[in-house]
Short mmCIF file of C-alpha atoms in Angstrom, two decimals:
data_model
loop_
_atom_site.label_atom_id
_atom_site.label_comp_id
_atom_site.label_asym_id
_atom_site.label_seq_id
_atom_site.Cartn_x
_atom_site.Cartn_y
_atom_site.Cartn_z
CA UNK A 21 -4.21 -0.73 24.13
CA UNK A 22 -6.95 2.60 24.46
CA UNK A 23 -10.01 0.25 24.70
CA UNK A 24 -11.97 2.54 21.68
CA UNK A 25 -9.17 1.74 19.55
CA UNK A 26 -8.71 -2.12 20.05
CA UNK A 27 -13.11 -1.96 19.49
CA UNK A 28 -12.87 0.21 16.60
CA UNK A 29 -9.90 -2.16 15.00
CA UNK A 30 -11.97 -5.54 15.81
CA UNK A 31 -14.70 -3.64 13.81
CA UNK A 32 -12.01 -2.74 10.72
CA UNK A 33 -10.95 -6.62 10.91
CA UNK A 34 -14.56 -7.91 10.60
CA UNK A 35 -15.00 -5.74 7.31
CA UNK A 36 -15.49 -7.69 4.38
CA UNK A 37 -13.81 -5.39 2.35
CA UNK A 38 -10.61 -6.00 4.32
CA UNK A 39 -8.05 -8.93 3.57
CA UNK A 40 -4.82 -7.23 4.40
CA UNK A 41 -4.67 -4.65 7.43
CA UNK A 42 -1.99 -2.65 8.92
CA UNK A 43 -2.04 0.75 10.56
CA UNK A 44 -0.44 2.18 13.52
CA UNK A 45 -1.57 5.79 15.20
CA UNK A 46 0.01 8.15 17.88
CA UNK A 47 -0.87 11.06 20.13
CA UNK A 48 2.14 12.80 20.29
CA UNK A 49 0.60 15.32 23.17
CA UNK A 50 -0.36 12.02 25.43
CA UNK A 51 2.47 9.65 24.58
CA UNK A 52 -0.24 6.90 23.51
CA UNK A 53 0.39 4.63 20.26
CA UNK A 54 -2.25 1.82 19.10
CA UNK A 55 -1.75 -0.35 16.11
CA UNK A 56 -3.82 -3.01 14.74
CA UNK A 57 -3.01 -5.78 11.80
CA UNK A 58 -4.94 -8.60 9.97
CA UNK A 59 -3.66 -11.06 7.12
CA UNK A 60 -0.95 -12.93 6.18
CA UNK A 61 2.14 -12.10 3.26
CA UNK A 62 3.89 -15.33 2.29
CA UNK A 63 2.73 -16.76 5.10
CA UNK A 64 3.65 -14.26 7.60
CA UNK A 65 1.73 -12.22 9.67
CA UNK A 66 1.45 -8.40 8.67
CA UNK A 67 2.60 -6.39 10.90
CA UNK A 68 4.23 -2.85 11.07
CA UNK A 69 7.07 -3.46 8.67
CA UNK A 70 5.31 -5.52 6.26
CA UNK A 71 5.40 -3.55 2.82
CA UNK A 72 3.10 -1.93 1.30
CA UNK A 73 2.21 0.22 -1.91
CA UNK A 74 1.22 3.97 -1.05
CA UNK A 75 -0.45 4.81 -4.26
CA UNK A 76 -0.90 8.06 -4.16
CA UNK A 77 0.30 9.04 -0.68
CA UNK A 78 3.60 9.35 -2.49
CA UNK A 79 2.68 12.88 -3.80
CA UNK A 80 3.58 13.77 -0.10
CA UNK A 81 7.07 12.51 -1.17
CA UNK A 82 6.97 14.58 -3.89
CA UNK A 83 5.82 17.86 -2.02
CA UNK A 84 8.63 17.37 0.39
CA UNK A 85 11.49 17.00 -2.03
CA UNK A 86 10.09 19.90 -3.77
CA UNK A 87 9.62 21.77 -0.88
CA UNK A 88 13.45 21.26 0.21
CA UNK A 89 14.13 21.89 -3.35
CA UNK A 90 12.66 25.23 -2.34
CA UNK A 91 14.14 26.32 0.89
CA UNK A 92 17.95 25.19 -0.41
CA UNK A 93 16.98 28.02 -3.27
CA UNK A 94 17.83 25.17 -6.22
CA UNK A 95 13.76 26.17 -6.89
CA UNK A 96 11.00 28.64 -7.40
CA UNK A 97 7.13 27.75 -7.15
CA UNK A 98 7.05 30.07 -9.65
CA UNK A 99 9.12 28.91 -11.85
CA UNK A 100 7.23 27.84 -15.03
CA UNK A 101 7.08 23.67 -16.08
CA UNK A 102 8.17 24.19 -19.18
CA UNK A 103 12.02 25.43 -18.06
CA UNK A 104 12.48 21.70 -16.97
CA UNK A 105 11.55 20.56 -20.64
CA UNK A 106 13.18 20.64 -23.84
CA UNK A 107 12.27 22.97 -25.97
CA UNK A 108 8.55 22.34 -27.65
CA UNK A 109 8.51 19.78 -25.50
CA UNK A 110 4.97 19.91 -23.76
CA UNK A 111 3.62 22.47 -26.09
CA UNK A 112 0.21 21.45 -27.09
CA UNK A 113 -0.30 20.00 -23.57
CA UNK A 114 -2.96 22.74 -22.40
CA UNK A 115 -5.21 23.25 -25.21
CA UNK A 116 -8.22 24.82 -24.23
CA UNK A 117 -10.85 26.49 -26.68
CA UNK A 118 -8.20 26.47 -29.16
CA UNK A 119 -5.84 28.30 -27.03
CA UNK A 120 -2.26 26.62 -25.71
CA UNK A 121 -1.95 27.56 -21.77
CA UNK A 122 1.04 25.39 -21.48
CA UNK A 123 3.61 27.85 -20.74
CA UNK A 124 1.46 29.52 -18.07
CA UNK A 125 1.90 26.23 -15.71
CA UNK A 126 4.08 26.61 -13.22
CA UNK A 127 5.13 24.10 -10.45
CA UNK A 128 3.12 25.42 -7.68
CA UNK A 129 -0.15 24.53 -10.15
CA UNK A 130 2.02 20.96 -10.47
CA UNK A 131 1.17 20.66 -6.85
CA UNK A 132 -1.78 22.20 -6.07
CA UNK A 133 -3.72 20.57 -9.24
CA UNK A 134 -4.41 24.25 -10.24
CA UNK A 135 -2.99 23.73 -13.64
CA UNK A 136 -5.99 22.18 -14.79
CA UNK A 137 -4.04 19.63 -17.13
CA UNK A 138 -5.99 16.23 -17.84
CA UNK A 139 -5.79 13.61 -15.75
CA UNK A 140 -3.72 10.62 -17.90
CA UNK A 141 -4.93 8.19 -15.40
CA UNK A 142 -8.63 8.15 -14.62
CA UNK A 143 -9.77 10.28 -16.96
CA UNK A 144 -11.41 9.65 -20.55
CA UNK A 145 -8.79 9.38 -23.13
CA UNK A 146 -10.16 10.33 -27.14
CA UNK A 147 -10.72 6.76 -28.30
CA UNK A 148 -12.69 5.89 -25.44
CA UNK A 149 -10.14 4.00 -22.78
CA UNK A 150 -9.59 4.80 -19.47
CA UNK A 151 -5.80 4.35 -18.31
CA UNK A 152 -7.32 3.15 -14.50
CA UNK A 153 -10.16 0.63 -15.50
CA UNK A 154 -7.44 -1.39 -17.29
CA UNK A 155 -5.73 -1.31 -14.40
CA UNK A 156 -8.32 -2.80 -11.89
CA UNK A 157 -8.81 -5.42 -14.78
CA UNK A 158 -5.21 -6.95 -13.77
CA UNK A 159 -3.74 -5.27 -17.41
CA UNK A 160 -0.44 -4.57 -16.78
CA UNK A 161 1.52 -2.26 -18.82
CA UNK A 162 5.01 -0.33 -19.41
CA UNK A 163 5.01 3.35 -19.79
CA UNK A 164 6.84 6.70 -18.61
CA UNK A 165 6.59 10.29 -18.36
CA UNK A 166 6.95 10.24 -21.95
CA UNK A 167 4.56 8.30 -22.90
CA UNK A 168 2.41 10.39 -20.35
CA UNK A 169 3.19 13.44 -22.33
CA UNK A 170 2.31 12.20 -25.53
CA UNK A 171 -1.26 10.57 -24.21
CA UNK A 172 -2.17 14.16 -23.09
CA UNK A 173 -0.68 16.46 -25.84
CA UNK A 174 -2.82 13.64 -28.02
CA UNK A 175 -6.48 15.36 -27.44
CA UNK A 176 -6.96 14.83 -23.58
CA UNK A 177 -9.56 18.02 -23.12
CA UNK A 178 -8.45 20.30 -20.00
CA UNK A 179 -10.70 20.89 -17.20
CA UNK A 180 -9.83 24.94 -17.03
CA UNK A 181 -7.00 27.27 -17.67
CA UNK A 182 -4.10 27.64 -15.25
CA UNK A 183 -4.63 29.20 -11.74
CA UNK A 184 -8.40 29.73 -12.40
CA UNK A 185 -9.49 31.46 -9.06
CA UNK A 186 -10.54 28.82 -6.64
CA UNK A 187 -10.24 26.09 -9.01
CA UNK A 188 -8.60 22.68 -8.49
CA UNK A 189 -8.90 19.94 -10.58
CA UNK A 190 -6.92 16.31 -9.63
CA UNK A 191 -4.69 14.89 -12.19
CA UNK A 192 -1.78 12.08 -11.91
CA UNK A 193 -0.40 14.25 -15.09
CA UNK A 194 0.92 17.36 -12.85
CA UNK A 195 2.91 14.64 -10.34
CA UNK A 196 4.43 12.52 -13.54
CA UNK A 197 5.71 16.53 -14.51
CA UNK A 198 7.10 16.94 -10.92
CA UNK A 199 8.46 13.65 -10.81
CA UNK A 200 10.45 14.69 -14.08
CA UNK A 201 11.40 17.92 -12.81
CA UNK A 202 12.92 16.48 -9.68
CA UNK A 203 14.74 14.28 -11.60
CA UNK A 204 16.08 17.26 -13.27
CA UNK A 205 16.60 19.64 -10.28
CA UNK A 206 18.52 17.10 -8.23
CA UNK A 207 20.25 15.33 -11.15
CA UNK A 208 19.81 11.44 -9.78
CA UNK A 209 16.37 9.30 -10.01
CA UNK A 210 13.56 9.74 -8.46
CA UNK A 211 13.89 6.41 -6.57
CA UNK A 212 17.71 7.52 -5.79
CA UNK A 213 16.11 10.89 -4.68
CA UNK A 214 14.22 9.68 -2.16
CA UNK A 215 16.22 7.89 -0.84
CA UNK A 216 19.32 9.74 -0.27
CA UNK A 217 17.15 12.92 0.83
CA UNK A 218 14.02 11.25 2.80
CA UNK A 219 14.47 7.59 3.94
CA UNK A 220 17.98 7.46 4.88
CA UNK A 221 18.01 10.95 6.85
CA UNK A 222 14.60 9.73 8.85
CA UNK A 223 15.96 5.82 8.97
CA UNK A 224 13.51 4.65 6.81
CA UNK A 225 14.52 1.19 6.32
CA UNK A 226 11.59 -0.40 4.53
CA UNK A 227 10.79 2.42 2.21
CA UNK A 228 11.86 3.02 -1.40
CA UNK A 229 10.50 3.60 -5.25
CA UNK A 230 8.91 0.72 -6.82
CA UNK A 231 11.09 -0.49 -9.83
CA UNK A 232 10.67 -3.63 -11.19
CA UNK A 233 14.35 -3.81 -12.24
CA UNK A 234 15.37 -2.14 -8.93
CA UNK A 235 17.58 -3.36 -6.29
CA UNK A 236 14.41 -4.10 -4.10
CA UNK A 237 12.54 -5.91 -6.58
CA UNK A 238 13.05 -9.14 -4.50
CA UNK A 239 11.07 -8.10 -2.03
CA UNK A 240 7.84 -9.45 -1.44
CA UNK A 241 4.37 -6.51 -1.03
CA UNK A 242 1.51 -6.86 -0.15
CA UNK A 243 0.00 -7.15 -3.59
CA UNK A 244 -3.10 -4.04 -4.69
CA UNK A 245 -6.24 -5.45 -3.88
CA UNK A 246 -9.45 -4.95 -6.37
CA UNK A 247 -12.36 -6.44 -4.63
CA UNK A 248 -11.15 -10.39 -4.01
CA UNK A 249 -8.46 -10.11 -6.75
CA UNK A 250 -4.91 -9.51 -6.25
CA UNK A 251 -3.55 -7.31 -8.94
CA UNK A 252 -0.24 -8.22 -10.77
CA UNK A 253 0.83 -5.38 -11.89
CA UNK A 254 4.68 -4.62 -12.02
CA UNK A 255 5.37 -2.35 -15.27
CA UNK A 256 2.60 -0.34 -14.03
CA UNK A 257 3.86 0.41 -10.33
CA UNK A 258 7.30 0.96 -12.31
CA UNK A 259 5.20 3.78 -14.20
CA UNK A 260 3.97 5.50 -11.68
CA UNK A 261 7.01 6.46 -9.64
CA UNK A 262 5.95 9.68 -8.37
CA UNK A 263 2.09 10.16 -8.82
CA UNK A 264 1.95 6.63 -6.78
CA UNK A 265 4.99 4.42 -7.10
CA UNK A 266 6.65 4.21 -2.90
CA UNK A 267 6.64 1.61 -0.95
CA UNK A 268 6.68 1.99 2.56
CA UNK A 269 5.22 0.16 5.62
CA UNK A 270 2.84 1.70 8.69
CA UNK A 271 5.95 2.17 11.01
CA UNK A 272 8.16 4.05 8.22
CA UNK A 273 4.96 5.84 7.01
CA UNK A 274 4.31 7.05 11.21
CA UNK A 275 7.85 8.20 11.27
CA UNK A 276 7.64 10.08 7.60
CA UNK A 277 4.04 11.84 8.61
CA UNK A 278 5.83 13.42 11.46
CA UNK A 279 8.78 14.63 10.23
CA UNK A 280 6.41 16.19 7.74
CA UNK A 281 4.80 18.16 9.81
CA UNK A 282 7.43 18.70 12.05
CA UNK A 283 9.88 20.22 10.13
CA UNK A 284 11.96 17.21 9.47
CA UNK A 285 11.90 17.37 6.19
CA UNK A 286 11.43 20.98 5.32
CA UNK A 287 11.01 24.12 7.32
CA UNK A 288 7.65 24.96 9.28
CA UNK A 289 7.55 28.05 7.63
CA UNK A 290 6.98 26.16 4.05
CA UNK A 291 4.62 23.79 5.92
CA UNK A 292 2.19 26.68 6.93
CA UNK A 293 2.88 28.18 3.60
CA UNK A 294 1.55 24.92 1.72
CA UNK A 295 -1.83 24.58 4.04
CA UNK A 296 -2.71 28.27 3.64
CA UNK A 297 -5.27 27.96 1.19
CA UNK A 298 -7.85 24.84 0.33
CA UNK A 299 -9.67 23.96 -3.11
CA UNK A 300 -12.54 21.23 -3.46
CA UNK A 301 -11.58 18.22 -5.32
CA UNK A 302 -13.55 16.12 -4.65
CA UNK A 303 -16.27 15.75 -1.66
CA UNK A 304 -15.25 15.93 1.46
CA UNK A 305 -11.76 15.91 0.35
CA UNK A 306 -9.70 19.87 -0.70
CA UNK A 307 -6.15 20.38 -1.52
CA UNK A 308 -3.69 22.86 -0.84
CA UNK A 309 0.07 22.73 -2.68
CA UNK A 310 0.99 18.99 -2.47
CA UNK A 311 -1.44 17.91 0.59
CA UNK A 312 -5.01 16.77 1.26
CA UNK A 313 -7.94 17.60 3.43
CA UNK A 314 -10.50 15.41 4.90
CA UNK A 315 -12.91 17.89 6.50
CA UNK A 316 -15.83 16.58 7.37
CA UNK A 317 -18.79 18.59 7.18
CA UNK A 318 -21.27 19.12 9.99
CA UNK A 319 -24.27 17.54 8.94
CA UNK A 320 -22.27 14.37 8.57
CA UNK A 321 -20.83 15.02 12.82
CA UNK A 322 -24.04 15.57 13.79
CA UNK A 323 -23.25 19.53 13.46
CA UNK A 324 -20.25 19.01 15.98
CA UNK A 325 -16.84 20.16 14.51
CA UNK A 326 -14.51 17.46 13.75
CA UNK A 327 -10.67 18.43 13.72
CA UNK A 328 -9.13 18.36 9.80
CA UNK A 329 -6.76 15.36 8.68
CA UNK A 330 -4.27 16.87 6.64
CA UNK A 331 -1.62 14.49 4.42
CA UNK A 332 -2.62 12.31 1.70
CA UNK A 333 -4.83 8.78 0.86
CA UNK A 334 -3.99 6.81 -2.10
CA UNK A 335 -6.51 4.72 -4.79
CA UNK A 336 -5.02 1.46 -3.03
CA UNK A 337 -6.66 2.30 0.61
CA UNK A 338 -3.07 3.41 1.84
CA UNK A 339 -2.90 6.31 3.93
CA UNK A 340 -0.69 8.89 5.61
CA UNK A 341 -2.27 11.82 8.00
CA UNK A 342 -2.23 14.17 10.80
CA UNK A 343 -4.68 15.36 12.75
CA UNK A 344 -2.71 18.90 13.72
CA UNK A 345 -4.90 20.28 16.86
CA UNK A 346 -4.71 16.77 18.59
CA UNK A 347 -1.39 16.06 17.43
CA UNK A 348 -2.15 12.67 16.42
CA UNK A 349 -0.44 10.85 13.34
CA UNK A 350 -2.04 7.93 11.91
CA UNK A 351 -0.35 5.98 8.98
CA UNK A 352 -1.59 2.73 7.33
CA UNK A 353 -3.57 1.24 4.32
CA UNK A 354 -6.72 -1.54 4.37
CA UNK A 355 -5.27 -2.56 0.65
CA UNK A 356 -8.60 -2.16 -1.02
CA UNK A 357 -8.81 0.14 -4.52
CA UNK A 358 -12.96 -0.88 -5.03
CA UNK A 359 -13.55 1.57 -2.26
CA UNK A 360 -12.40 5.05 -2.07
CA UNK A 361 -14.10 5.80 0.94
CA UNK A 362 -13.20 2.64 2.99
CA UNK A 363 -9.37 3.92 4.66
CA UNK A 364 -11.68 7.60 5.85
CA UNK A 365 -14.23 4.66 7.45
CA UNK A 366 -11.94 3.15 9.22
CA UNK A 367 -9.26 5.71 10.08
CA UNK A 368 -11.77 8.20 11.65
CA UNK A 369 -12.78 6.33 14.86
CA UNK A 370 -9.21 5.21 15.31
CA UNK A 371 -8.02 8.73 15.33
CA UNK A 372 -11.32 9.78 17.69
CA UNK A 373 -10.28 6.87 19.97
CA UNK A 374 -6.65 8.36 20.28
CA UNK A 375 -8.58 12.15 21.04
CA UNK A 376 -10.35 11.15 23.78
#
């Protein structure tokens, strides 16, 4: 194994913060692969097909059966939300200053988080509660895009009106919508959708929707980590389908990241189209429509440019990226949700090992 890798995995291993490991990484230019693994599921080693929650590195499930959505012609970016709704259905869901933007949301602000909707999931609800914090308190709970619907049309405050120039807000609410409107589009489940159209035409054998009345649910995951708790949370992993609900393991997740930017999965064409243009979210992290950026500024490289990492991270230290100049893919998760910024700690001198 590249000797900067194997140092820079003994280093993730000895993190505190770490219980459960598994990550693999490739330079596609130089041939070179490195993986590294720590802890134990049922007894077993982890290792590159152990399971694994992707949290929110799903949305780049979501983007891609949109995106094919797109290129068969079955869909429009510009196609307004509300078409895949009855009637009424979300009005009231964009309220801002008194004034309903609902029907100006289309699905390319689903994606790109330009629709400025409320976030159901970490933001403040009107009584107080925060969907999330009961969450990393082990409360599990049932709920669906319905319920989502109702939670936001119920007095969640907007953060700005619809494709506000250079605007982005994130919010779990616009991924619930697209899960819906898949559902719609393609006329099966999401679960059945990704599987029929992503993990059986890449041979993803360990990779499928959480459901905790689905076909997999005998199969054991590593369980979300909060701290030294392991979270128990079924109905809510059920919930989250598409905003945060696949499971998938570091080898499946290598072999998805590269088909996504490869055009495996949809056309190069619709992959430049969707990296074109980058909004702040949150620092150092921007979006574009349906993928992340982890740009890391100069005065944190010592003023040297660092190549972007362009995919998706999730709240549960899962991660799925590509580092497009270097051509290196790097898929994985440290299982940890008390520390957003742990996977970017450890996944940045992997990749730089695999550079060099």
């Amino acid at each position: 194994m590249n000797e900067k890798f194997a140092r820079a995995m003994a280093g993730a291993r000895t993190n505190k913060s770490v219980h459960e490991l598994a990550i693999i990484a490739q330079n596609t230019k130089t041939g070179e692969e490195a993986s590294g693994f720590s802890g134990k599921l049922n007894g077993q080693n982890i290792g590159p097909d152990t399971p694994y929650f992707l949290a929110s590195a799903t949305k780049l499930f979501v983007t891609a059966l949109i995106m094919q959505q797109v290129e068969k012609g079955q869909l429009e970016l510009t196609a307004p939300a509300t078409t895949f709704f009855a009637p009424g259905r979300l009005d009231g869901l964009h309220v801002l200053n008194g004034v309903d933007h609902t029907s100006k949301i289309t699905v390319e602000n689903l994606l790109a988080h330009t629709s400025g909707l409320p976030d159901y999931f970490e933001q403040k609800q009107p009584d107080g509660s925060v969907f999330a914090h009961d969450i990393l308190q082990d409360k599990d709970r049932s709920f669906t895009v319905e319920d989502v619907i109702d939670m936001v049309q119920g007095g969640m405050k907007p953060a700005f009106a619809p494709s506000t120039p250079g605007r982005a807000f994130y919010s779990d609410t616009n991924y619930q919508l697209l899960t819906a409107i898949i559902e719609k589009v393609l006329g099966t489940s999401f679960a059945d959708s990704v599987t029929k159209n992503i993990a059986i035409p890449l041979g993803l054998k360990n990779t499928w929707v959480f459901d905790i009345e689905g076909p997999q649910r005998q199969r054991k995951i590593i369980p979300l980590r909060n701290g030294d708790i392991q979270l128990d949370i079924p109905l809510v992993m059920t919930g989250v389908a598409g905003d945060g609900g696949v499971v998938s393991t570091a080898a499946d997740g290598l072999v998805f990241i590269r088909a996504f930017f490869g055009g495996g999965l949809f056309s190069k064409q619709l992959l430049s189209q969707i990296t074109a243009q980058w909004r702040r979210i949150f620092f150092p992290l921007q979006y574009g429509t349906g993928v992340m950026l982890f740009r890391l500024p100069r005065f944190l490289s010592l003023f040297q440019k660092q190549p972007d990492l362009i995919g998706h991270s999730g709240i549960s230290g899962a991660f799925l990226f590509a580092e497009p100049e270097s051509q290196i893919f790097i898929s994985g998760t440290v299982n940890q949700l008390s520390s957003r910024s742990l996977p970017y700690k450890i996944m940045l001198p992997l990749v730089a090992a695999l550079r060099e």
